[in-house]
Coordinates of C-alpha atoms in Angstrom, one line a residue:
M1 CA -14.8 -29.5 3.6
L2 CA -11.1 -29.2 4.3
Q3 CA -10.6 -32.8 5.2
G4 CA -7.4 -34.3 3.7
L5 CA -5.8 -30.9 3.3
D6 CA -2.6 -30.2 5.1
P7 CA -3.3 -27.3 7.6
K8 CA 0.1 -25.9 7.1
A9 CA -0.3 -25.8 3.3
F10 CA -3.8 -24.2 3.7
I11 CA -2.4 -21.4 6.0
L12 CA 0.5 -20.8 3.6
G13 CA -1.9 -20.5 0.7
C14 CA -4.2 -18.2 2.5
S15 CA -1.1 -16.1 3.6
A16 CA 0.0 -15.8 0.0
I17 CA -3.5 -14.7 -1.1
G18 CA -3.5 -12.1 1.8
A19 CA -0.1 -10.9 0.8
G20 CA -1.2 -10.4 -2.8
L21 CA -4.3 -8.5 -1.7
A22 CA -2.1 -6.3 0.6
A23 CA 0.3 -5.6 -2.2
I24 CA -2.6 -4.5 -4.4
A25 CA -3.2 -1.8 -1.9
G26 CA -0.2 0.0 -3.5
I27 CA -2.2 0.7 -6.6
G28 CA -4.5 3.2 -5.0
P29 CA -1.9 5.5 -3.6
G30 CA 0.0 5.4 -6.9
I31 CA -3.0 6.6 -8.8
G32 CA -3.8 9.2 -6.2
Q33 CA -0.3 10.6 -6.1
G34 CA -0.1 10.8 -9.9
Y35 CA -3.4 12.6 -10.0
A36 CA -2.3 15.0 -7.2
A37 CA 1.0 15.8 -9.0
G38 CA -0.9 16.5 -12.2
K39 CA -3.3 18.9 -10.5
A40 CA -0.4 20.6 -8.7
A41 CA 1.4 21.1 -12.0
E42 CA -1.8 22.6 -13.4
A43 CA -2.1 24.9 -10.4
V44 CA 1.5 26.0 -10.7
G45 CA 0.9 26.7 -14.4
R46 CA -2.0 28.9 -13.6
Q47 CA -0.5 30.7 -10.6
P48 CA 3.3 30.5 -10.8
E49 CA 3.6 32.8 -7.8
A50 CA 2.0 30.2 -5.5
Q51 CA 4.4 27.5 -6.5
G52 CA 5.9 27.1 -3.0
D53 CA 2.5 26.7 -1.3
V54 CA 1.2 24.3 -4.0
I55 CA 4.3 22.1 -3.9
R56 CA 4.4 22.0 -0.1
T57 CA 0.8 21.0 0.1
M58 CA 1.2 18.4 -2.6
I59 CA 4.2 16.8 -0.9
L60 CA 2.4 16.6 2.4
G61 CA -0.6 15.0 0.8
Q62 CA 1.5 12.5 -1.1
A63 CA 3.4 11.6 2.0
V64 CA 0.1 10.8 3.8
A65 CA -1.1 8.9 0.8
E66 CA 2.1 6.9 0.5
T67 CA 1.7 5.5 4.0
T68 CA -1.2 3.4 2.8
G69 CA 1.0 1.7 0.2
I70 CA 3.8 1.2 2.7
Y71 CA 1.5 -0.4 5.2
G72 CA 0.3 -2.8 2.5
L73 CA 3.8 -3.6 1.6
V74 CA 4.8 -4.3 5.3
I75 CA 1.8 -6.5 5.8
A76 CA 2.6 -8.5 2.6
I77 CA 6.3 -8.9 3.7
I78 CA 5.2 -10.1 7.2
L79 CA 2.7 -12.6 5.8
L80 CA 5.2 -14.0 3.3
F81 CA 8.4 -14.1 5.4
V82 CA 7.5 -14.0 9.1
R83 CA 4.5 -16.3 8.7
P84 CA 2.8 -15.4 12.0
L85 CA -0.2 -17.6 11.3
L86 CA 1.8 -20.8 11.3
E87 CA 2.7 -20.4 15.0
A88 CA -1.0 -20.7 15.8
L89 CA -0.9 -24.4 14.8

């Protein structure tokens, strides 16, 4: 099926597709963080005296959610610039 196709070009193409998919992983944390910030603003609006607790909990949750996006970005950068799969040839 892959006869006549340069293996290096095939691996680079697959790496680019993988990097794109890994970069798409940043969409989920972005949506989640926006939703969490909106709910935190609603909570502070309802109970202003709990502002410190709400913001502390929101920031901790957003930090955990952000790690997913950062992992995706790191994987994309590794696939595009380090090209670890080419060394297997």
